[in-house]
């Protein structure tokens, strides 16, 4: 069953601690279904995600090893991985997310930032767009939003 509550994901083994989130860019792995899948584990250059055996284990994030590089975002078939940079600037956090719609937004564009249910949370500004052809066929969009929404914003419109 799909759950949309931040608290639900915070209890999963892929979710970084509050302390780590405050330090800067880090992967937020919101994968909570026991399915046979592990590209997140194999692509990470820093061995920060472990699925191990059996392959249906939930991915576990080693938050000390994660550099927030974002390589794991586009390979996740479940669109369940994000990178959150709580320290983008004084007032804003940056959330990098997988994006499968067209047209792609443009850098500097103002967008609606959405929560896990697809509801509008706040306004956001696009700060980076990596198109699908450069990224495992999935675009990765980074949006700047007020810091207080960094645990909620997971999509854009
Ligand atoms: S963001 Fe980079 S370092 Fe962190 S888990 Fe993903 S691939 Fe590994
Ligand atoms: S790639 Fe995505 S769906 Fe597959 S185990 Fe990793 S986080 Fe879960």
Coordinates of C-alpha atoms and ligand atoms in Angstrom, one line a residue:
X1 CA 0.0 0.0 0.0
X2 CA 1.3 3.4 -1.0
X3 CA 1.9 5.7 2.0
X4 CA 2.4 9.4 1.6
X5 CA 3.4 10.5 5.1
X6 CA 6.9 11.7 5.7
X7 CA 7.0 10.1 9.1
X8 CA 6.4 6.7 7.5
X9 CA 9.5 7.0 5.3
X10 CA 11.6 8.5 8.1
X11 CA 11.4 5.1 9.9
X12 CA 12.8 3.2 6.8
X13 CA 16.4 2.2 6.5
X14 CA 17.1 4.4 3.5
X15 CA 16.1 7.7 5.2
X16 CA 18.9 9.8 6.6
X17 CA 18.9 11.2 10.1
X18 CA 17.9 14.8 10.8
X19 CA 21.5 15.5 11.8
X20 CA 22.8 14.2 8.4
X21 CA 20.2 16.1 6.5
X22 CA 21.4 19.3 8.1
X23 CA 24.9 18.7 6.9
X24 CA 24.2 19.0 3.2
X25 CA 23.3 17.0 0.1
X26 CA 22.3 13.4 0.9
X27 CA 20.2 10.7 -0.7
X28 CA 16.7 10.1 0.7
X29 CA 15.7 6.6 -0.3
X30 CA 12.0 6.1 0.1
X31 CA 11.8 2.5 -0.9
X32 CA 9.5 0.5 1.4
X33 CA 8.4 -2.4 -0.7
X34 CA 10.3 -5.7 -0.5
X35 CA 10.8 -6.3 -4.2
X36 CA 13.8 -7.9 -6.0
X37 CA 15.7 -4.8 -7.1
X38 CA 19.1 -3.3 -6.4
X39 CA 20.4 -0.9 -9.1
X40 CA 20.7 1.8 -6.4
X41 CA 23.2 -0.5 -4.7
X42 CA 25.2 -1.2 -7.8
X43 CA 25.4 2.3 -9.2
X44 CA 26.6 4.1 -6.0
X45 CA 30.3 4.9 -6.4
X46 CA 30.7 5.3 -2.7
X47 CA 29.0 2.0 -1.5
X48 CA 26.5 4.1 0.4
X49 CA 23.5 1.9 -0.4
X50 CA 23.3 -1.7 0.6
X51 CA 20.6 -4.2 -0.5
X52 CA 22.6 -7.3 -0.1
X53 CA 21.0 -10.8 0.1
X54 CA 18.2 -11.6 -0.2
X55 CA 17.7 -9.1 -3.0
X56 CA 14.3 -8.2 -1.6
X57 CA 15.9 -6.5 1.4
X58 CA 15.0 -2.8 1.7
X59 CA 17.9 -0.6 0.7
X60 CA 19.9 0.7 3.6
X61 CA 21.6 4.1 3.4
X62 CA 25.0 4.6 5.0
X63 CA 24.6 8.3 5.5
X64 CA 28.2 8.8 6.4
X65 CA 29.3 7.5 3.0
X66 CA 26.8 9.3 0.9
X67 CA 28.1 12.4 -0.9
X68 CA 24.8 13.4 -2.4
X69 CA 26.1 13.0 -6.0
X70 CA 22.6 12.0 -7.2
X71 CA 23.7 9.1 -9.4
X72 CA 21.2 6.8 -7.8
X73 CA 18.1 8.9 -8.6
X74 CA 17.7 8.0 -12.3
X75 CA 18.4 4.3 -12.0
X76 CA 15.6 3.7 -9.5
X77 CA 12.6 2.1 -11.3
X78 CA 10.3 3.0 -8.4
X79 CA 11.2 6.7 -8.6
X80 CA 11.9 6.4 -4.9
X81 CA 15.2 8.2 -4.5
X82 CA 15.7 11.9 -4.0
X83 CA 18.7 14.0 -3.0
X84 CA 17.9 16.7 -0.4
X85 CA 20.3 19.6 0.2
X86 CA 19.1 21.4 3.2
X87 CA 21.8 24.0 2.9
X88 CA 21.3 25.3 -0.6
X89 CA 21.2 28.8 0.7
X90 CA 20.2 30.6 3.9
X91 CA 16.4 30.3 3.3
X92 CA 16.1 27.5 0.7
X93 CA 16.7 23.8 0.4
X94 CA 17.2 22.0 -2.9
X95 CA 15.4 18.8 -3.8
X96 CA 16.6 16.7 -6.7
X97 CA 13.9 14.3 -8.1
X98 CA 13.3 12.0 -11.0
X99 CA 10.9 13.4 -13.6
X100 CA 9.2 11.5 -16.3
X101 CA 6.9 14.1 -17.9
X102 CA 7.3 16.3 -21.0
X103 CA 8.0 19.1 -21.6
X104 CA 10.8 19.4 -19.2
X105 CA 10.9 22.6 -17.1
X106 CA 13.6 25.1 -17.8
X107 CA 16.2 26.5 -15.5
X108 CA 15.0 29.5 -13.5
X109 CA 11.4 28.6 -14.2
X110 CA 8.9 29.0 -11.4
X111 CA 6.9 25.9 -10.7
X112 CA 4.5 24.4 -8.2
X113 CA 6.3 22.1 -5.7
X114 CA 4.1 19.1 -4.9
X115 CA 4.0 16.6 -2.0
X116 CA 3.9 12.8 -2.3
X117 CA 0.2 12.9 -3.0
X118 CA 0.7 15.4 -5.9
X119 CA -0.7 18.3 -3.9
X120 CA 0.8 21.7 -4.1
X121 CA 3.0 22.6 -1.1
X122 CA 4.7 25.8 -2.2
X123 CA 6.3 27.6 -5.1
X124 CA 9.7 26.5 -6.3
X125 CA 12.4 27.6 -8.7
X126 CA 14.1 25.2 -11.0
X127 CA 17.9 25.3 -10.5
X128 CA 19.1 22.3 -12.6
X129 CA 17.7 20.1 -15.3
X130 CA 19.5 16.9 -16.4
X131 CA 17.7 15.6 -19.5
X132 CA 16.9 11.9 -19.9
X133 CA 19.4 11.3 -22.7
X134 CA 22.2 12.2 -20.3
X135 CA 20.8 10.3 -17.4
X136 CA 19.7 6.7 -17.8
X137 CA 16.6 7.8 -19.8
X138 CA 15.2 9.6 -16.7
X139 CA 15.4 13.3 -16.3
X140 CA 16.5 14.6 -12.9
X141 CA 15.2 18.0 -11.9
X142 CA 16.5 20.1 -9.0
X143 CA 14.1 22.6 -7.4
X144 CA 14.8 25.2 -4.7
X145 CA 12.1 25.5 -2.1
X146 CA 11.7 27.0 1.4
X147 CA 13.8 24.9 3.8
X148 CA 10.8 23.9 6.0
X149 CA 9.3 21.9 3.1
X150 CA 12.4 19.8 2.3
X151 CA 10.8 16.7 3.8
X152 CA 7.5 17.1 1.9
X153 CA 8.4 18.2 -1.7
X154 CA 8.9 15.2 -3.9
X155 CA 7.5 16.4 -7.3
X156 CA 6.9 19.5 -9.4
X157 CA 4.3 20.8 -11.8
Ligands
LIG1 S1 23.6 10.2 -3.8 FE1 25.5 9.4 -4.7 S2 26.7 8.8 -2.9 FE2 24.6 9.1 -2.2 S3 23.7 7.0 -2.3 FE3 23.2 8.1 -4.2 S4 24.9 7.4 -5.6 FE4 25.6 7.0 -3.5
LIG2 S1 16.5 0.9 -7.1 FE1 14.8 2.0 -6.2 S2 13.2 0.4 -6.1 FE2 15.1 -0.7 -6.5 S3 15.8 -1.2 -4.4 FE3 16.8 0.7 -4.9 S4 15.4 2.3 -4.1 FE4 14.2 0.4 -4.1

